[in-house]
C-alpha atoms as one frame of an Amber mdcrd trajectory, in Angstrom:
protein
  -0.027   0.003  -0.018   1.085   3.520  -0.648   1.933   5.718   2.238   0.091
   8.978   1.814   1.570  12.350   2.686   0.254  13.840   5.864  -2.570  16.284
   5.406  -2.507  19.745   6.853  -4.291  18.602  10.010  -1.956  15.624  10.419
   1.297  17.279  11.318   2.552  18.156   7.850   4.820  21.028   6.995   1.855
  23.214   6.095   0.316  22.421   9.522   3.560  23.422  11.270   3.708  26.731
   9.421   0.076  27.409  10.139   0.697  26.521  13.858   3.570  28.974  13.933
   1.433  31.885  12.671  -1.642  30.865  14.657   0.278  30.586  17.956   1.742
  34.031  17.545  -1.446  35.625  16.381  -3.518  34.136  19.197  -0.960  35.132
  21.818  -0.030  31.638  22.805   3.621  31.933  22.081   5.776  33.306  25.016
   6.149  37.100  24.740   9.951  37.016  25.330  10.455  34.491  22.541   8.148
  36.364  20.248   9.817  39.735  20.818  13.513  38.777  21.115  13.797  35.737
  18.830  11.042  36.144  16.286  10.943  39.927  15.959  14.375  41.240  16.881
  16.663  38.355  15.695  14.824  36.688  12.881  12.808  39.632  11.668  15.851
  41.916  11.560  17.935  39.212   9.823  15.256  38.779   7.204  15.062  42.513
   6.585  18.826  42.934   6.354  19.154  39.984   3.934  16.343  41.322   1.753
  17.821  44.869   1.766  21.197  43.505   0.736  19.615  41.448  -2.084  17.676
  44.617  -3.235  20.946  46.562  -3.270  22.619  43.832  -5.350  19.764  43.860
  -7.792  19.922  47.654  -7.969  23.678  47.337  -8.652  22.899  44.911 -11.450
  20.697  47.636 -12.960  17.564  45.514 -12.851  14.224  47.361 -13.118  13.426
  49.559 -10.163   9.984  48.042  -9.749  11.638  44.635  -9.157  14.126  46.080
  -6.715  11.383  47.882  -4.730   9.219  44.744  -4.778  12.064  42.757  -3.300
  12.939  45.486  -0.747   9.385  45.759   0.474   8.474  41.962   0.364   8.994
  41.463   4.151   6.664  44.368   5.081   3.582  42.186   5.574   5.580  39.805
   7.834   6.943  42.838   9.790   3.396  44.046  10.405   2.289  40.523  11.361
   5.170  40.305  14.015   4.436  43.746  15.371   0.788  43.104  15.807   1.512
  39.698  17.242   3.702  41.230  19.921   1.031  43.835  20.559  -1.676  41.270
  20.968   0.415  39.014  23.211   1.558  41.919  25.319  -2.072  43.000  25.859
  -2.770  39.551  27.322   0.369  39.590  29.505   0.039  43.129  30.847   2.685
  44.962  32.912   5.477  47.328  32.266   7.654  44.822  30.462   4.857  44.033
  28.062   4.225  47.754  27.378   7.916  48.299  26.658   7.947  45.322  24.299
   4.933  46.843  22.454   6.668  50.170  22.182   9.904  48.395  21.026   7.959
  46.451  18.379   6.385  49.621  17.031   9.731  51.450  16.874  11.276  48.338
  15.231   8.537  48.380  12.645   9.108  52.065  11.895  12.870  51.473  11.645
  12.682  48.476   9.278  10.033  50.050   7.019  11.844  53.449   6.711  15.381
  52.012   6.312
């Protein structure tokens, strides 16, 4: 008999990715992990890598529309991370959560402007 690939609800890769986004959006992921690892480390690394790629494409004199599309590609993910921190911080409460919300908003402004 043929072994079938796992469906989304059966622990497949699509299910894991959905679980990643769902846990952050619903505020289930730990706030420290969400802010420091997901937003500051991974989010910043993605933005830096994409900006470098956009500069390389610009240096290769590719169409500006393509360069801008690549440069702004992570913006939806940046908004997702910022709002996920915001939603999780609302559930946590406290000064630390408020500072992380402020930090996430400032991070978003920084990565969109730069």
